[in-house]
CSV table of C-alpha atoms and ligand atoms in Angstrom, one decimal:
chain,number,residue,atom,x,y,z
A,209,MET,CA,59.4,99.1,69.1
A,210,LYS,CA,58.7,102.2,71.2
A,211,VAL,CA,55.3,103.7,70.8
A,212,THR,CA,56.9,107.1,70.2
A,213,GLU,CA,58.9,105.8,67.3
A,214,TYR,CA,55.6,105.3,65.4
A,215,PHE,CA,54.6,108.8,66.1
A,216,LYS,CA,57.6,110.2,64.3
A,217,GLU,CA,56.1,109.3,60.9
A,218,GLU,CA,55.4,112.7,59.5
A,219,GLY,CA,51.7,113.4,58.7
A,220,LYS,CA,50.5,109.9,59.7
A,221,THR,CA,47.7,109.3,62.1
A,222,HIS,CA,48.0,105.9,63.7
A,223,ILE,CA,45.3,103.9,65.3
A,224,SER,CA,45.4,102.0,68.5
A,225,PHE,CA,43.0,100.0,70.7
A,226,GLU,CA,42.6,99.4,74.3
A,227,VAL,CA,41.3,96.1,75.7
A,228,LEU,CA,40.3,94.9,79.2
A,229,PRO,CA,41.3,91.5,80.5
A,230,PRO,CA,38.3,89.2,80.6
A,231,LEU,CA,36.7,88.6,84.0
A,232,LYS,CA,38.4,85.8,85.9
A,233,GLY,CA,37.3,82.5,84.4
A,234,GLY,CA,37.2,83.9,80.9
A,235,SER,CA,39.6,83.0,78.2
A,236,MET,CA,41.9,84.7,75.7
A,237,LYS,CA,39.3,84.0,73.1
A,238,ALA,CA,37.4,87.1,74.3
A,239,ILE,CA,40.5,89.2,73.5
A,240,PHE,CA,41.1,87.6,70.2
A,241,ASP,CA,37.4,88.0,69.2
A,242,THR,CA,37.7,91.7,70.0
A,243,LEU,CA,41.0,92.2,68.2
A,244,ASP,CA,41.0,89.8,65.2
A,245,PRO,CA,38.4,91.9,63.2
A,246,LEU,CA,40.3,95.1,64.1
A,247,MET,CA,43.7,94.0,62.8
A,248,GLU,CA,42.9,95.1,59.2
A,249,PHE,CA,43.5,98.7,60.5
A,250,LYS,CA,47.1,97.8,61.3
A,251,PRO,CA,47.3,99.2,64.8
A,252,PRO,CA,51.0,99.4,65.7
A,253,PHE,CA,50.2,98.7,69.3
A,254,VAL,CA,47.3,97.7,71.6
A,255,ASP,CA,46.9,98.7,75.3
A,256,VAL,CA,45.8,96.3,77.9
A,257,THR,CA,44.3,97.8,81.1
A,258,TYR,CA,45.3,96.7,84.6
A,259,HIS,CA,42.7,96.1,87.3
A,260,ARG,CA,43.6,96.0,91.0
A,261,GLU,CA,41.8,94.0,93.6
A,262,GLU,CA,38.3,95.1,94.6
A,263,TYR,CA,36.5,94.5,97.8
A,264,ILE,CA,33.4,92.3,97.7
A,265,TYR,CA,31.1,91.4,100.6
A,266,LYS,CA,30.3,87.7,101.0
A,267,LYS,CA,27.4,86.7,103.2
A,268,ARG,CA,28.4,84.2,105.9
A,269,PRO,CA,26.0,81.5,107.3
A,270,SER,CA,25.7,83.7,110.5
A,271,GLY,CA,24.2,86.4,108.3
A,272,TYR,CA,27.2,88.7,108.8
A,273,TYR,CA,29.1,89.9,105.7
A,274,GLU,CA,32.8,89.2,105.2
A,275,LYS,CA,34.9,91.7,103.3
A,276,THR,CA,37.2,90.1,100.8
A,277,ALA,CA,39.6,91.5,98.3
A,278,ILE,CA,39.7,89.8,94.9
A,279,ARG,CA,41.1,90.6,91.5
A,280,LYS,CA,38.3,90.2,89.0
A,281,ARG,CA,40.3,90.9,85.9
A,282,PRO,CA,43.9,89.5,86.3
A,283,GLY,CA,46.1,88.6,83.3
A,284,THR,CA,47.3,91.9,81.9
A,285,VAL,CA,50.9,90.8,81.3
A,286,GLY,CA,49.9,87.4,79.9
A,287,ILE,CA,47.5,89.1,77.5
A,288,CYS,CA,50.2,91.4,76.3
A,289,ALA,CA,52.5,88.5,75.6
A,290,SER,CA,49.8,86.7,73.7
A,291,ILE,CA,48.9,89.8,71.6
A,292,MET,CA,52.6,90.2,70.7
A,293,HIS,CA,52.9,86.6,69.8
A,294,ARG,CA,49.7,86.4,67.7
A,295,TYR,CA,49.7,89.7,65.9
A,296,LYS,CA,53.4,90.6,65.9
A,297,ILE,CA,52.6,94.1,67.1
A,298,ASP,CA,53.5,95.9,70.3
A,299,ALA,CA,51.4,95.5,73.4
A,300,VAL,CA,51.3,98.2,76.1
A,301,PRO,CA,50.5,97.0,79.6
A,302,HIS,CA,49.0,99.5,82.0
A,303,LEU,CA,50.9,99.6,85.3
A,304,ILE,CA,49.3,101.2,88.3
A,305,CYS,CA,50.5,102.4,91.7
A,306,GLY,CA,47.5,100.9,93.6
A,307,GLY,CA,48.1,97.5,95.2
A,308,PHE,CA,51.8,97.6,94.4
A,309,THR,CA,54.8,98.1,96.7
A,310,LYS,CA,57.9,99.6,95.0
A,311,GLU,CA,59.4,96.1,95.0
A,312,ASP,CA,56.3,94.6,93.4
A,313,THR,CA,56.6,97.3,90.7
A,314,GLU,CA,60.3,96.6,90.2
A,315,ASN,CA,59.6,92.9,89.8
A,316,ALA,CA,56.8,93.5,87.4
A,317,LEU,CA,59.0,95.7,85.3
A,318,ILE,CA,61.7,93.0,85.3
A,319,ASP,CA,59.1,90.5,84.0
A,320,LEU,CA,57.9,93.0,81.3
A,321,ASN,CA,61.5,93.7,80.3
A,322,PHE,CA,62.3,90.0,80.0
A,323,LEU,CA,59.2,89.5,77.9
A,324,GLY,CA,60.5,92.1,75.4
A,325,ILE,CA,57.7,94.6,76.3
A,326,GLN,CA,59.1,98.1,75.6
A,327,ASN,CA,56.2,100.3,76.5
A,328,VAL,CA,54.3,100.9,79.7
A,329,LEU,CA,51.4,103.3,80.5
A,330,ALA,CA,52.1,104.5,84.0
A,331,LEU,CA,49.1,105.3,86.1
A,332,ARG,CA,48.1,105.9,89.7
A,333,GLY,CA,44.8,103.9,89.5
A,334,ASP,CA,41.5,104.8,91.1
A,335,ALA,CA,40.4,104.4,94.7
A,336,ARG,CA,39.0,101.0,95.6
A,337,LYS,CA,35.2,101.1,95.6
A,338,PHE,CA,34.7,101.3,99.4
A,339,ASP,CA,37.9,103.3,100.2
A,340,GLY,CA,36.5,106.7,99.1
A,341,ARG,CA,39.9,108.0,98.2
A,342,PHE,CA,43.1,106.5,96.7
A,343,ILE,CA,45.2,104.8,99.3
A,344,ALA,CA,48.7,103.8,98.3
A,345,GLU,CA,50.1,100.4,99.4
A,346,ASP,CA,52.5,100.5,102.3
A,347,GLY,CA,55.8,101.1,100.6
A,348,GLY,CA,54.0,101.9,97.3
A,349,HIS,CA,53.6,105.0,95.2
A,350,GLU,CA,51.2,107.8,96.0
A,351,TYR,CA,51.1,109.4,92.5
A,352,ALA,CA,51.8,108.3,88.9
A,353,ILE,CA,54.8,110.6,88.9
A,354,ASP,CA,56.5,108.4,91.5
A,355,LEU,CA,56.0,105.3,89.2
A,356,VAL,CA,57.4,107.2,86.3
A,357,LYS,CA,60.4,108.1,88.3
A,358,GLN,CA,60.9,104.4,89.3
A,359,ILE,CA,60.6,103.3,85.6
A,360,ASP,CA,62.9,106.0,84.5
A,361,GLY,CA,65.4,105.0,87.2
A,362,MET,CA,65.4,101.4,85.9
A,363,ASN,CA,66.0,102.8,82.4
A,364,LYS,CA,69.2,104.2,83.9
A,365,GLY,CA,70.1,101.0,85.7
A,366,ASN,CA,68.9,102.0,89.2
A,367,TYR,CA,67.3,99.3,91.2
A,368,LEU,CA,65.8,99.6,94.7
A,369,ASP,CA,68.6,97.5,96.1
A,370,THR,CA,71.5,99.9,96.1
A,371,TYR,CA,73.9,97.0,96.3
A,372,ILE,CA,73.2,96.3,92.7
A,373,VAL,CA,75.9,98.1,90.8
A,374,ASP,CA,76.0,98.1,87.0
A,375,GLY,CA,72.3,96.9,87.0
A,376,SER,CA,71.1,96.1,83.5
A,377,LYS,CA,69.3,99.1,82.1
A,378,THR,CA,65.7,98.7,80.9
A,379,ASP,CA,64.6,100.8,78.0
A,380,PHE,CA,60.9,101.5,78.6
A,381,CYS,CA,59.0,104.1,76.7
A,382,ILE,CA,56.6,105.6,79.3
A,383,GLY,CA,53.1,106.8,78.6
A,384,VAL,CA,51.0,108.7,81.1
A,385,ALA,CA,47.4,109.8,81.4
A,386,GLY,CA,46.2,113.4,80.7
A,387,TYR,CA,42.7,114.9,81.2
A,388,PRO,CA,41.4,117.5,78.7
A,389,GLU,CA,38.6,118.2,81.2
A,390,LYS,CA,40.9,118.1,84.3
A,391,HIS,CA,41.3,115.1,86.6
A,392,PHE,CA,38.3,115.1,88.9
A,393,GLU,CA,40.3,115.2,92.1
A,394,CYS,CA,42.4,118.2,91.2
A,395,PRO,CA,41.1,121.5,92.5
A,396,ASN,CA,42.3,123.5,89.4
A,397,PHE,CA,42.8,122.8,85.7
A,398,ASP,CA,46.2,124.6,85.5
A,399,LEU,CA,47.4,122.8,88.6
A,400,ASP,CA,46.5,119.5,87.0
A,401,LEU,CA,48.5,120.5,83.9
A,402,GLU,CA,51.5,121.4,86.2
A,403,TYR,CA,51.3,117.9,87.7
A,404,LEU,CA,51.1,116.5,84.1
A,405,LYS,CA,54.2,118.4,83.1
A,406,ALA,CA,56.0,117.1,86.2
A,407,LYS,CA,55.3,113.5,84.9
A,408,ILE,CA,56.9,114.4,81.6
A,409,ASP,CA,59.8,116.1,83.3
A,410,ALA,CA,60.3,113.0,85.3
A,411,GLY,CA,60.7,110.9,82.2
A,412,ALA,CA,57.4,110.2,80.6
A,413,ASP,CA,57.5,110.1,76.8
A,414,TYR,CA,53.9,110.5,75.7
A,415,ILE,CA,50.4,111.2,76.9
A,416,VAL,CA,47.1,109.4,76.3
A,417,THR,CA,44.0,111.4,77.1
A,418,GLN,CA,40.9,110.5,79.0
A,419,MET,CA,37.9,110.1,76.6
A,420,PHE,CA,36.2,113.4,75.5
A,421,PHE,CA,33.3,114.2,73.3
A,422,ASP,CA,34.1,117.7,72.3
A,423,ASN,CA,37.2,118.0,70.2
A,424,GLU,CA,37.6,121.7,71.3
A,425,LYS,CA,38.5,120.4,74.7
A,426,TYR,CA,41.3,118.3,73.3
A,427,PHE,CA,42.6,121.1,71.1
A,428,GLN,CA,42.6,123.6,74.0
A,429,PHE,CA,44.3,121.0,76.2
A,430,VAL,CA,47.0,120.4,73.6
A,431,ASP,CA,47.5,124.2,73.3
A,432,LYS,CA,47.8,124.7,77.0
A,433,CYS,CA,50.2,121.8,77.3
A,434,ARG,CA,52.4,123.3,74.6
A,435,ALA,CA,52.2,126.7,76.3
A,436,ILE,CA,53.7,125.3,79.5
A,437,GLY,CA,56.4,123.3,77.7
A,438,ILE,CA,54.9,119.9,77.4
A,439,ASP,CA,56.2,118.8,74.0
A,440,VAL,CA,55.5,115.1,73.9
A,441,PRO,CA,52.9,113.4,71.6
A,442,ILE,CA,49.4,113.7,73.0
A,443,VAL,CA,47.1,110.8,71.9
A,444,PRO,CA,43.4,111.4,72.0
A,445,GLY,CA,41.3,108.7,73.6
A,446,LEU,CA,37.9,108.0,72.0
A,447,LYS,CA,34.8,106.2,73.1
A,448,PRO,CA,31.5,106.1,71.2
A,449,ILE,CA,28.3,106.3,73.1
A,450,THR,CA,26.1,103.3,72.0
A,451,LYS,CA,23.8,102.7,74.9
A,452,LYS,CA,21.2,104.8,76.7
A,453,GLY,CA,22.7,104.1,80.1
A,454,GLN,CA,26.0,105.6,79.0
A,455,LEU,CA,24.4,109.1,78.9
A,456,ARG,CA,24.6,109.0,82.7
A,457,SER,CA,27.3,106.4,83.4
A,458,LEU,CA,30.1,107.9,81.3
A,459,PRO,CA,30.0,111.3,83.0
A,460,ARG,CA,29.6,109.7,86.4
A,461,LEU,CA,32.5,107.2,85.9
A,462,PHE,CA,34.9,109.3,83.8
A,463,TYR,CA,34.0,112.8,84.9
A,464,VAL,CA,33.5,114.0,81.3
A,465,ASN,CA,31.0,116.4,79.8
A,466,LEU,CA,28.8,115.6,76.9
A,467,PRO,CA,28.1,118.4,74.4
A,468,LEU,CA,24.5,119.6,74.4
A,469,PRO,CA,23.9,118.9,70.6
A,470,LEU,CA,25.0,115.3,71.2
A,471,ILE,CA,22.8,114.8,74.2
A,472,LYS,CA,19.8,116.3,72.3
A,473,GLU,CA,20.3,114.1,69.3
A,474,LEU,CA,20.7,111.0,71.5
A,475,GLU,CA,17.7,111.9,73.6
A,476,LYS,CA,15.6,112.2,70.4
A,477,ASN,CA,16.4,108.6,69.6
A,478,LYS,CA,16.3,107.2,73.1
A,479,ASP,CA,13.5,104.8,72.4
A,480,ASP,CA,15.1,103.3,69.3
A,481,LYS,CA,18.2,101.3,70.3
A,482,GLU,CA,19.7,101.1,66.8
A,483,ALA,CA,19.1,104.8,66.0
A,484,PHE,CA,20.6,105.8,69.3
A,485,ARG,CA,23.7,103.7,68.6
A,486,GLU,CA,24.0,105.3,65.1
A,487,VAL,CA,24.0,108.8,66.6
A,488,GLY,CA,26.8,107.9,69.0
A,489,ILE,CA,28.8,106.2,66.2
A,490,GLU,CA,28.3,109.1,63.8
A,491,TRP,CA,29.5,111.5,66.5
A,492,CYS,CA,32.6,109.5,67.1
A,493,ILE,CA,33.3,109.3,63.3
A,494,GLN,CA,33.1,113.1,63.0
A,495,GLN,CA,35.4,113.5,66.0
A,496,SER,CA,37.9,111.0,64.6
A,497,LYS,CA,37.9,112.6,61.1
A,498,GLU,CA,38.5,116.1,62.6
A,499,LEU,CA,41.3,114.9,64.9
A,500,LYS,CA,42.9,113.0,62.0
A,501,ALA,CA,42.6,116.0,59.7
A,502,LYS,CA,44.2,118.2,62.3
A,503,GLY,CA,47.2,115.9,62.7
A,504,ALA,CA,46.6,113.9,65.9
A,505,PRO,CA,49.5,111.4,66.1
A,506,CYS,CA,47.2,108.4,66.8
A,507,LEU,CA,43.5,107.8,67.6
A,508,HIS,CA,43.2,105.6,70.6
A,509,TYR,CA,39.9,103.7,70.8
A,510,TYR,CA,38.6,102.4,74.1
A,511,THR,CA,37.0,99.2,72.7
A,512,MET,CA,35.3,97.9,75.9
A,513,GLY,CA,34.7,94.7,73.9
A,514,ASP,CA,32.5,96.4,71.3
A,515,THR,CA,34.3,95.4,68.2
A,516,LYS,CA,31.4,95.9,65.8
A,517,THR,CA,31.1,99.5,66.7
A,518,ILE,CA,34.8,100.3,66.7
A,519,LYS,CA,35.2,98.5,63.3
A,520,LYS,CA,32.4,100.6,61.8
A,521,ILE,CA,34.1,103.8,63.0
A,522,CYS,CA,37.5,102.9,61.8
A,523,SER,CA,36.2,101.8,58.4
A,524,GLU,CA,34.8,105.3,57.9
A,525,VAL,CA,37.9,107.1,59.2
A,526,PHE,CA,40.8,105.1,57.9
B,838,LIG,P1,48.2,111.1,88.8
B,838,LIG,O1,48.9,111.6,87.7
B,838,LIG,O2,48.9,110.6,90.0
B,838,LIG,O3,47.1,112.1,89.3
B,838,LIG,C1,46.1,111.8,90.2
B,838,LIG,C2,45.6,113.1,90.9
B,838,LIG,O4,46.6,113.6,91.7
B,838,LIG,C3,45.3,114.2,89.9
B,838,LIG,O5,44.2,114.9,90.4
B,838,LIG,C4,46.5,115.1,89.9
B,838,LIG,O6,46.2,116.4,89.6
B,838,LIG,C5,46.9,114.9,91.3
B,838,LIG,N1,48.4,115.0,91.5
B,838,LIG,C6,49.4,114.5,90.8
B,838,LIG,N2,50.6,114.7,91.3
B,838,LIG,C7,50.3,115.3,92.5
B,838,LIG,C8,51.2,115.8,93.6
B,838,LIG,N3,52.5,115.7,93.5
B,838,LIG,N4,50.6,116.4,94.6
B,838,LIG,C9,49.2,116.5,94.7
B,838,LIG,N5,48.4,116.1,93.8
B,838,LIG,C10,48.9,115.5,92.7
B,838,LIG,N6,43.0,103.0,85.9
B,838,LIG,C11,43.3,101.7,86.3
B,838,LIG,O7,43.1,101.3,87.4
B,838,LIG,N7,43.8,100.8,85.3
B,838,LIG,C12,44.0,101.2,84.0
B,838,LIG,O8,44.4,100.4,83.2
B,838,LIG,C13,43.7,102.5,83.7
B,838,LIG,N8,44.0,103.0,82.4
B,838,LIG,C14,43.8,104.3,82.1
B,838,LIG,C15,44.2,104.8,80.8
B,838,LIG,C16,44.0,106.1,80.5
B,838,LIG,C17,44.4,106.6,79.2
B,838,LIG,C18,43.4,107.0,81.5
B,838,LIG,C19,43.2,108.5,81.1
B,838,LIG,C20,43.1,106.6,82.7
B,838,LIG,C21,43.3,105.2,83.1
B,838,LIG,N9,43.0,104.7,84.4
B,838,LIG,C22,43.2,103.4,84.7
B,838,LIG,C23,42.4,105.6,85.4
B,838,LIG,C24,43.4,106.3,86.2
B,838,LIG,O9,44.2,105.4,87.0
B,838,LIG,C25,42.7,107.3,87.1
B,838,LIG,O10,42.1,108.4,86.3
B,838,LIG,C26,43.4,107.8,88.3
B,838,LIG,O11,42.4,108.5,89.2
B,838,LIG,C27,44.5,108.9,88.1
B,838,LIG,O12,45.5,108.3,87.5
B,838,LIG,P2,46.8,109.2,87.0
B,838,LIG,O13,47.8,108.3,86.5
B,838,LIG,O14,46.3,110.3,86.1
B,838,LIG,O15,47.2,109.8,88.4
């Protein structure tokens, strides 16, 4: 079923989870161990992230370093198929521009379609670690909007090979990313919103937000989206802070602000791991309760493999 169909249920706040493929060499057990305990909350869908190749430097016997590109977390599509098979729910693969030519994308979409996957989260992807800025593949897409257009085109039966006439139409529901605190590369918040609107106008059906820790940021974001004519569901993304290092790493990696009262409360407990974790969990519970009370269509939890924490939060909220 399409993700947006679930959101049509009046007055209902759904719950969804996002999982990462295990590091290469890992097994599906890691995914099932994460998801099995969360199934009691009846998520209608689970997202599976996509990770492009990364550069690593290997030391050669001569002492020189060799730059090699490897994919550390492959398996997104296989994991989606396994999730659908085991839990009989929808799985939403993330599909990125980075590392894909348009033809790679077309072929990936054909695979997804044949597997019965009806939803895709269309993203640009980040720059590779040593590239400094996002570099599209030769013959690939520069921005997520171009990926949205390609998927929307296939939904209309348009393939890259123009000799294909009467091509079978896919029927993907397309999600895109939104940033309540602005995407870090964009020089201006309103401009970022215009680009977001362009993704919706190009055929995207819903938005999932970057994590945020101040609900006001989400509410203002939704208001601004509505004011410029973005009328699709906007799903808040949530991540509890549970470890001391995240006080610095989450802002650095995800370009998000932490509210001062949260920082102060966490700092007070920084020498007591369990108390620190409790503060982060309680904050996320309060965020979740307010978002639910104010009618968010779905709460999307970035699990990052921490089932225990996410389960505790969901038990309090749902
Ligand atoms: P875009 O919408 O293309 O925007 C990228 C930047 O370009 C923005 O600054 C935007 O303002 C600007 N822009 C857009 N259009 C134009 C234009 N026409 N001209 C000039 N500038 C423009 N990354 C992964 O690698 N794998 C994942 O699985 C993954 N999952 C994610 C899930 C969610 C919910 C979110 C919020 C992010 C996820 N990411 C993932 C990270 C994401 O790929 C990065 O944030 C990336 O830097 C931007 O992706 P985007 O799709 O928002 O890009």
